[in-house]
Coordinates of C-alpha atoms and ligand atoms in Angstrom, one line a residue:
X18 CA -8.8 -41.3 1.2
X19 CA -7.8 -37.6 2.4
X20 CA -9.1 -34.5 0.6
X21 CA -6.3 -31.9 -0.2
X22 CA -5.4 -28.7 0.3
X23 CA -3.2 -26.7 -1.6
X24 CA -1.2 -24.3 0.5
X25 CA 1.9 -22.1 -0.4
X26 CA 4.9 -23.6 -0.1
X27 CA 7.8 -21.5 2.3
X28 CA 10.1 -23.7 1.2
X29 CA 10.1 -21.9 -2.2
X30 CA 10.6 -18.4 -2.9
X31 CA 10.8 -18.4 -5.9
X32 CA 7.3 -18.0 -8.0
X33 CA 7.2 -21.1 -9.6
X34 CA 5.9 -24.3 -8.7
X35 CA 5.5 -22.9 -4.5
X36 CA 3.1 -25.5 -4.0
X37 CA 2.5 -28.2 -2.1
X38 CA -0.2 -30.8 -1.4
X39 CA -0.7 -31.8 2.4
X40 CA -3.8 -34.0 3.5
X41 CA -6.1 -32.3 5.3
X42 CA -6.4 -34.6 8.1
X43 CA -2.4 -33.9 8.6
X44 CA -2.9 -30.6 9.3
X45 CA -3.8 -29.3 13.0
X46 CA -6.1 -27.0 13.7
X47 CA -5.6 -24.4 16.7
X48 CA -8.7 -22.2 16.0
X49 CA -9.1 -20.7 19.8
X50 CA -5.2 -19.5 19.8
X51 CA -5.2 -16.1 20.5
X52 CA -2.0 -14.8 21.8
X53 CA -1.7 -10.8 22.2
X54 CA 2.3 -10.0 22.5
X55 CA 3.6 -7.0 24.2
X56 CA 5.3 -5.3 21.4
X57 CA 2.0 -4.2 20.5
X58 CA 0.9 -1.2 22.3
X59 CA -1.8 1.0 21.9
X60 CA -1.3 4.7 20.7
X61 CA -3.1 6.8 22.2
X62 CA -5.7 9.0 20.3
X63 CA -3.7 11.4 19.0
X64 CA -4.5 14.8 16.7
X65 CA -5.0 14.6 13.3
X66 CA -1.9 13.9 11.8
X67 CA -1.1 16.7 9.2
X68 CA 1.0 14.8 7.1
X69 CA -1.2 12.1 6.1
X70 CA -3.9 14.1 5.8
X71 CA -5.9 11.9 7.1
X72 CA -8.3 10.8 10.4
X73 CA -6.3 8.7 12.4
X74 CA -7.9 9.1 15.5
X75 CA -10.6 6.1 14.9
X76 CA -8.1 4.0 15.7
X77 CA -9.5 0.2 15.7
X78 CA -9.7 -1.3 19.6
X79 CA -7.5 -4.2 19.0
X80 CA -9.9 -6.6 20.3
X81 CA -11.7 -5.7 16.9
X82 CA -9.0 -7.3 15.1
X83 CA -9.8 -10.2 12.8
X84 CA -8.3 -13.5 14.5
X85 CA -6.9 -15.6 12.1
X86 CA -8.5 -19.2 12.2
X87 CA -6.5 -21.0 9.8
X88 CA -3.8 -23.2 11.3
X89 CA -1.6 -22.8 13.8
X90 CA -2.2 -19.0 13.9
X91 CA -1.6 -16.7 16.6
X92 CA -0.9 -13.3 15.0
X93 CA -4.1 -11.2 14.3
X94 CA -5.0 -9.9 10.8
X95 CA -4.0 -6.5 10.5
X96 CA -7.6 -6.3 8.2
X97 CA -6.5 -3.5 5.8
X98 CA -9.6 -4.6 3.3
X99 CA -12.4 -3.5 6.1
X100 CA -10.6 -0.6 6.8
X101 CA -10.3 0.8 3.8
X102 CA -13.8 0.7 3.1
X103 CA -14.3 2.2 6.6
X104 CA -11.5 5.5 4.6
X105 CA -14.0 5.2 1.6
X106 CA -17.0 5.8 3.8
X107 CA -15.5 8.4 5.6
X108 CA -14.1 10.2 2.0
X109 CA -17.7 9.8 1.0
X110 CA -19.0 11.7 3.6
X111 CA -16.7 14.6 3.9
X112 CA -17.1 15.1 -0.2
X113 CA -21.2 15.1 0.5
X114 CA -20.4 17.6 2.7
X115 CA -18.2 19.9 0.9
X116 CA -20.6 19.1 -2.1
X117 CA -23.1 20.7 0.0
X118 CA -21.3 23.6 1.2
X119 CA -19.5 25.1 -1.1
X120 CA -21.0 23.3 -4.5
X121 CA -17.1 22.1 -5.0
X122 CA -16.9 17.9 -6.3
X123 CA -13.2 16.7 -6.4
X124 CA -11.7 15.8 -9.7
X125 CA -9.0 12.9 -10.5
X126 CA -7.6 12.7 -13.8
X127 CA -6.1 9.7 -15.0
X128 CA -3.8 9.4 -17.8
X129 CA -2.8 6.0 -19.5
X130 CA -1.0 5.0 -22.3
X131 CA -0.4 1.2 -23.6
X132 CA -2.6 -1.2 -23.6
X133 CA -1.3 -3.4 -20.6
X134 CA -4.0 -5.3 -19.3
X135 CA -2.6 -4.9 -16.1
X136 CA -2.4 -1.4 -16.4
X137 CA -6.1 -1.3 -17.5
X138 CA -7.2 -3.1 -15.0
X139 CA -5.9 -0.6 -12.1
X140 CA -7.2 2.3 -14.1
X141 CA -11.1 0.8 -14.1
X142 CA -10.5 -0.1 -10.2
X143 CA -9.4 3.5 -9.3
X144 CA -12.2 4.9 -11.7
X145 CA -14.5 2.3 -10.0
X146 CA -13.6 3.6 -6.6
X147 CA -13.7 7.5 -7.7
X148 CA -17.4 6.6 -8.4
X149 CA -18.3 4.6 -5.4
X150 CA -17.4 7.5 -3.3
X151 CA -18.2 10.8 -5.2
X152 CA -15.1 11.8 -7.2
X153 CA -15.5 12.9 -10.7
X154 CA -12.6 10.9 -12.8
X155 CA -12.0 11.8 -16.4
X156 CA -9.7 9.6 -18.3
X157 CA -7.1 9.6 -21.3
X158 CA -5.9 7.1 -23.1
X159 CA -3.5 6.9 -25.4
X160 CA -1.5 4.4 -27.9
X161 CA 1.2 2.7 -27.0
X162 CA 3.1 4.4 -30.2
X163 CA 2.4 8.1 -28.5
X164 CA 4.6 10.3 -28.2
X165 CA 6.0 11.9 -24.9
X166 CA 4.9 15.5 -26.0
X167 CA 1.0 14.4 -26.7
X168 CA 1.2 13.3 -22.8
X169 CA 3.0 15.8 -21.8
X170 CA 0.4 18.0 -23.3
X171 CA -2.3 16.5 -21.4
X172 CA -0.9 16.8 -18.4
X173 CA -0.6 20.2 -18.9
X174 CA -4.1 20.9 -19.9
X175 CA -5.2 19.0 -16.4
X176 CA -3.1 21.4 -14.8
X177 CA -4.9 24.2 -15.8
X178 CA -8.4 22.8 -15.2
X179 CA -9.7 23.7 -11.8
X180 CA -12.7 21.2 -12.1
X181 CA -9.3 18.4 -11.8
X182 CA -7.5 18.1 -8.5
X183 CA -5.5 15.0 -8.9
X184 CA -3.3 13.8 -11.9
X185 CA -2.3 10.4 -12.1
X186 CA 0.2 9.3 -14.6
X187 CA -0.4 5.0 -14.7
X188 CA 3.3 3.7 -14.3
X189 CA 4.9 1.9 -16.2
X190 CA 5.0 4.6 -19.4
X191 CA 5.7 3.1 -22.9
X192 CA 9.4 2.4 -22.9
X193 CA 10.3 5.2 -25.3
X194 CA 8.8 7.8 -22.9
X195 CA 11.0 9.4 -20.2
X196 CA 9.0 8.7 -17.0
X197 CA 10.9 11.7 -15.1
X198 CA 10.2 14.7 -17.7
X199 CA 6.4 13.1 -17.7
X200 CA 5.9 12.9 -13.8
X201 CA 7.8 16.0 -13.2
X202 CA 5.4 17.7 -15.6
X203 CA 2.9 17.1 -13.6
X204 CA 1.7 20.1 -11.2
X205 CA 3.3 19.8 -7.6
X206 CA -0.3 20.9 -6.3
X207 CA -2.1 18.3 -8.3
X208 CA 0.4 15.1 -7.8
X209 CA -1.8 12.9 -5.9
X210 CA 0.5 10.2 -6.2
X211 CA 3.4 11.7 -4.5
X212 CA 5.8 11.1 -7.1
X213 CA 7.3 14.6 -8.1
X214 CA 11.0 15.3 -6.5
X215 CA 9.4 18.1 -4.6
X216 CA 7.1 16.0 -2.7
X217 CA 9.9 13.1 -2.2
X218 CA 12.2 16.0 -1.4
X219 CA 9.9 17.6 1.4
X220 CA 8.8 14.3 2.7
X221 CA 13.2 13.8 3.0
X222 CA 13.5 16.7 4.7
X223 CA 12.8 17.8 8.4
X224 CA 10.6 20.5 9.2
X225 CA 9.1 20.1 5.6
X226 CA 5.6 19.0 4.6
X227 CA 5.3 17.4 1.3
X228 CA 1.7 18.6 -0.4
X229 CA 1.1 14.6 -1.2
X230 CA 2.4 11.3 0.1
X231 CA 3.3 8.4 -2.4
X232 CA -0.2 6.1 -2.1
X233 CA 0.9 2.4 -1.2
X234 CA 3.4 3.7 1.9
X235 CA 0.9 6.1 3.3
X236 CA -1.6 3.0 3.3
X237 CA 0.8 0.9 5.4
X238 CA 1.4 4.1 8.3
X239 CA -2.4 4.2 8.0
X240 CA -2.7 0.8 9.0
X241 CA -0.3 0.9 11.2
X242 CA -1.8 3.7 13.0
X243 CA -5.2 3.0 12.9
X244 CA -4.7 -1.0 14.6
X245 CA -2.3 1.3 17.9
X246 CA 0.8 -0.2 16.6
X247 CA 3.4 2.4 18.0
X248 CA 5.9 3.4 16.0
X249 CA 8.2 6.4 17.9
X250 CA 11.0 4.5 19.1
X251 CA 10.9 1.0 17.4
X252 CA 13.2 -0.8 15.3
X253 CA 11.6 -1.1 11.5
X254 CA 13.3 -2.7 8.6
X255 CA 11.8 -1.8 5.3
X256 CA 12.5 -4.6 2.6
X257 CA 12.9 -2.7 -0.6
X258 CA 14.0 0.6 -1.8
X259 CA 12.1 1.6 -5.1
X260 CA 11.0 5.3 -5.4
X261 CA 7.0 4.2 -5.1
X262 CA 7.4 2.3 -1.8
X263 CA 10.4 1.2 -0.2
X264 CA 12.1 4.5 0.3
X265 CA 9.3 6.6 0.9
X266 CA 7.6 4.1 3.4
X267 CA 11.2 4.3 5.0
X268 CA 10.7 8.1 4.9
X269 CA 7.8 7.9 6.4
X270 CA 8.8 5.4 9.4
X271 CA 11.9 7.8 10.2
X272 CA 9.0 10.5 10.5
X273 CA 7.5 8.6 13.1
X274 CA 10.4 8.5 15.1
X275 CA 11.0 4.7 14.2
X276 CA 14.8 3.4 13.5
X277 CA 14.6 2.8 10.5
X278 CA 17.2 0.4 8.4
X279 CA 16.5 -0.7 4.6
X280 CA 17.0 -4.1 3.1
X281 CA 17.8 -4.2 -0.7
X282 CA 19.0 -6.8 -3.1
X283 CA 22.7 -6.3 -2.2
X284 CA 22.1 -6.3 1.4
X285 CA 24.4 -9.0 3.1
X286 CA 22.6 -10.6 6.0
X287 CA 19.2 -9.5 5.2
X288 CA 17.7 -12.2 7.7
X289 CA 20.0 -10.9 11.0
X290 CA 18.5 -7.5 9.7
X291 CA 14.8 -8.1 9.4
X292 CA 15.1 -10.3 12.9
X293 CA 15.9 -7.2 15.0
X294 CA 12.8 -5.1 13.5
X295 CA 9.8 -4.7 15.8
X296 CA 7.9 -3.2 12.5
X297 CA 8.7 -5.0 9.3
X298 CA 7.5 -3.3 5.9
X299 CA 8.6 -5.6 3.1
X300 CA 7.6 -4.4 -0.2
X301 CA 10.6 -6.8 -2.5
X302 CA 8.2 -8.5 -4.9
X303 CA 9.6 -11.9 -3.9
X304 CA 7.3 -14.7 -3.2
X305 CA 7.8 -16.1 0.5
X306 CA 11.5 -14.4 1.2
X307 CA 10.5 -13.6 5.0
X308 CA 10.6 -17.0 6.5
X309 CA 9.1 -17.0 9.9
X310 CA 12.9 -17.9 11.7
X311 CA 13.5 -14.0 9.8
X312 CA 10.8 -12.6 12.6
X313 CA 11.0 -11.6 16.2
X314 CA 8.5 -13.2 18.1
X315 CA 6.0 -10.3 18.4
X316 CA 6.9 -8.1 15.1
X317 CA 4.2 -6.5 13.0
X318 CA 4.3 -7.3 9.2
X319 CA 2.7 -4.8 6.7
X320 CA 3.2 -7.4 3.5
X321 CA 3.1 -5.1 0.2
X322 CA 4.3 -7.9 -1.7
X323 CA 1.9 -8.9 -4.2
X324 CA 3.2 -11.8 -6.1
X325 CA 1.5 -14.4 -8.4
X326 CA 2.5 -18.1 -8.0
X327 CA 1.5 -21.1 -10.4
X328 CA -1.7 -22.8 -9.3
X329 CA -3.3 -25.4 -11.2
X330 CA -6.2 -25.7 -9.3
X331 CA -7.1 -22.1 -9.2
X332 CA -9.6 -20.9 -12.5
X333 CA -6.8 -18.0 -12.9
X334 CA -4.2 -20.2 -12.6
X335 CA -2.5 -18.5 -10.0
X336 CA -2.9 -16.8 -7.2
X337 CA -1.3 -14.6 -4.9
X338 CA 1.3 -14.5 -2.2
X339 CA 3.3 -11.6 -0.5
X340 CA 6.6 -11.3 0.3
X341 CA 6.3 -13.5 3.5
X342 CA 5.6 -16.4 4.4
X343 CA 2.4 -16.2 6.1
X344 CA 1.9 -19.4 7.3
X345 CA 5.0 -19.3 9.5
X346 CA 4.9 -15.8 10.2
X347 CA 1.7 -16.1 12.1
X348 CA 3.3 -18.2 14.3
X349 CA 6.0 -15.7 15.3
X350 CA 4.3 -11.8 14.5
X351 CA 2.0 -10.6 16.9
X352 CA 0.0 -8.6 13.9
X353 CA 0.3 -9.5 10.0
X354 CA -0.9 -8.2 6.6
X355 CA -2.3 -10.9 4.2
X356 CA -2.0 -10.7 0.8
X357 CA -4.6 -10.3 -0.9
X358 CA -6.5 -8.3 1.6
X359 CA -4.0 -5.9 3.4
X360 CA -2.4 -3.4 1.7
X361 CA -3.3 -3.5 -2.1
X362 CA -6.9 -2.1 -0.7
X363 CA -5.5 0.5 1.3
X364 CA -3.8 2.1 -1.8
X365 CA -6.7 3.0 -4.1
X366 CA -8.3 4.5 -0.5
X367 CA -5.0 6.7 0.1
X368 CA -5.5 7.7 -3.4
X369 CA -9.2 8.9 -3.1
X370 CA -8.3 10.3 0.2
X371 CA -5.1 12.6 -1.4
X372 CA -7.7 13.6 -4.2
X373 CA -10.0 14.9 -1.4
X374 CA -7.0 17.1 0.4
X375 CA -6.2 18.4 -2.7
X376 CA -9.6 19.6 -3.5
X377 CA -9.8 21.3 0.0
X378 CA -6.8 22.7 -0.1
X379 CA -8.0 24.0 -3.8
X380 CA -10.9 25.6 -2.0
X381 CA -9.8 26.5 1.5
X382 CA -12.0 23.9 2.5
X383 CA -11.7 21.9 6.0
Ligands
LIG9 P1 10.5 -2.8 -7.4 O1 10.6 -1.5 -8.0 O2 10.9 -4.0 -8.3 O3 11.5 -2.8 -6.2 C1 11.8 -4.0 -5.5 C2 12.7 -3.6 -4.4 O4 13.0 -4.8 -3.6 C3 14.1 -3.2 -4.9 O5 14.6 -2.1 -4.1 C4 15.0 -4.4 -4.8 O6 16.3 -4.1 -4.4 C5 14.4 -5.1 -3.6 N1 14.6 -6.5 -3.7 C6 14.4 -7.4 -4.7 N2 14.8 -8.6 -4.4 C7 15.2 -8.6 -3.1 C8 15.8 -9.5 -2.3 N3 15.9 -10.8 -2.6 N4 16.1 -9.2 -1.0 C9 16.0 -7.9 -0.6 N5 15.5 -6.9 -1.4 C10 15.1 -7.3 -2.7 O7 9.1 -3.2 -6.8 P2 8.0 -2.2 -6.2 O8 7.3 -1.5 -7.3 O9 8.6 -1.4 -5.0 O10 7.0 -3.3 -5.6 C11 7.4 -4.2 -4.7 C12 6.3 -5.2 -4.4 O11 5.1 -4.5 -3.9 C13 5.8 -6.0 -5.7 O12 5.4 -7.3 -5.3 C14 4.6 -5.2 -6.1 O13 3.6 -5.9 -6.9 C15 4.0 -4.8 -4.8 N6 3.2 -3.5 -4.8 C16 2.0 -3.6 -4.1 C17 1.3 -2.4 -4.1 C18 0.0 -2.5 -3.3 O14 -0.9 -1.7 -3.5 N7 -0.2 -3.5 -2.4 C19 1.7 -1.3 -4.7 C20 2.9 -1.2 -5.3 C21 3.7 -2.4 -5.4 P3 17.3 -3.3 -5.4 O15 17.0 -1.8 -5.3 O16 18.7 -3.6 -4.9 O17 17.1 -3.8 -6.8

């Protein structure tokens, strides 16, 4: 009798029940299909790009790029796990560095109220990270029953500590807390998340610099830059509008001289949309929407989507999908994202990597 595999169904988009059972000796197996397209070209090395703060110059040589050797795959794995240890190592360094120089360690204050396990969870993985690579974290938590003026209080005290370079505010707040008054009280030069209207504003406007870009959509131009995926120039369609990724990654693309059109829930023909994009960005939190006949042959997917779908045979009883369908995807992209494995990494590194500008920038440090 065949063994099975469980593998996500793209039939489904919807979370439930997106499984389906297929004999193993059913499926075909292309492992040596390796099939660079064209739309990919390779940047050349350019400065450091101010904006990002960060080192993009170490750009991967594509042939470095993870080929994926599941079925029928031709797209390569846009690997944003390996390179975001490679960001951590690199943070690492330059914080032993400035240790050494100037006695200065960078400090990321985390505030978090609830008791969301979810929430928890995020808070001991940034904390985790902070560690791993030299930044000092110091952490509040609060009740779920707090009130908006003991956070608010907080945040003020963090922005009057020098020793703290980086307040983060874990989203979502209790619902009887107004998230703007509490993000906006925190300190433009300490917002390492990118959320106060100042730094959305700047990053809206030409010819501005915002001090901090939002985490998650810096992480997907970082990848984007550091695989040689061009952007100036190209079509992108960003699949979601919220104020922590969608718009700002769209921000960002238009920055980067991209085209840049948005797809939202009211968005009529979102599949003749996505099809003309040379860089999709789909951040929607909907489990297998981007069917592979949504693709041009050749696109590059960054997959933010992280979405849990029913699995029996997993000990979690989930697991988790992005927003595209992977399986079919690979057949049309020329470079994709997984999920888990792509972006979600790349976020706690943008993170660690904003805490370090803003402790430079504290100290007149480069
Ligand atoms: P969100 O606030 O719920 O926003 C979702 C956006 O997608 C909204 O703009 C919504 O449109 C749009 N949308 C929903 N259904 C759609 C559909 N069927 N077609 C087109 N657009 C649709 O979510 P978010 O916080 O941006 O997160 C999005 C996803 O990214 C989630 O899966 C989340 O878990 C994941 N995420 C991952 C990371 C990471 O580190 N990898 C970080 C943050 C978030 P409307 O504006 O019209 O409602």
């Amino acid at each position: 009798m065949a063994s099975t595999l469980i593998v996500p169904d793209c039939s489904s988009s919807t979370a439930a029940g997106a499984f389906r059972f297929i004999p193993v000796n059913k499926i075909r197996i292309r492992r040596s299909v390796f099939h660079v397209h064209q739309q990919i070209s390779i940047a050349r090395l350019g400065p450091k790009a101010s904006l990002l703060n960060i080192d993009t110059r170490r750009l991967f040589s594509p042939m470095a790029l993870t080929v994926a050797s599941n079925a029928e795959t031709s797209a390569k794995v846009i690997d944003g796990k390996s390179v975001a240890k490679h960001i951590r190592e690199e943070i690492s360094t330059e914080i032993s560095r400035m240790k050494e120089a100037i006695g200065v360690i960078p400090g990321l204050a985390v505030v978090l109220v609830g008791d969301r396990k979810d929430s928890a969870t995020y808070v001991r993985n940034k904390k985790k990270a902070c560690d791993d690579v030299g930044i000092k974290s110091y952490e509040i938590r609060l009740p779920e029953d707090s009130t908006e003026q003991e956070v608010l209080k907080y945040i003020s005290e963090f922005n009057d500590d020098p020793s703290i370079h980086g307040i983060l505010v874990q989203l979502p707040l209790p619902r009887h807390m107004n998230e703007e008054n509490v993000l906006n009280a925190v300190s433009i030069d300490k917002d390492v998340d990118g959320f106060h209207p100042l730094n959305i504003g700047r990053l809206a406007m030409r010819g501005r610099e915002p001090m901090f870009v939002p985490c998650t959509p810096k992480g997907c131009i970082v990848l984007l830059h550091r695989y040689g995926v061009t952007i100036k120039g190209k079509r992108a369609v960003v699949i979601g509008r919220s104020n922590i990724v969608g718009m700002p990654a769209a921000l960002l693309l238009q920055r980067e001289d991209a085209t840049v059109t948005i797809v939202h829930s009211r968005t009529k023909n979102p599949e003749e949309i996505v099809r003309q994009a040379d860089i999709i960005i789909s951040a929607a939190g909907q489990p297998n929407m981007v069917r592979g006949s949504w693709i041009k042959p050749g696109a590059v997917i960054i997959d933010v989507g992280i979405n849990p779908v029913d699995d029996p045979e997993s000990p979690r009883g989930y697991h988790l999908v992005g927003d595209v369908c992977y399986e079919e995807a690979c057949r049309v992209a020329s470079a994709i994202t997984p999920v888990p494995g792509g972006v979600g990494p790349m976020t706690i590194a943008m993170l660690l990597s904003n805490t370090l500008s803003s402790a430079k920038r504290a100290h007149n440090f480069d």
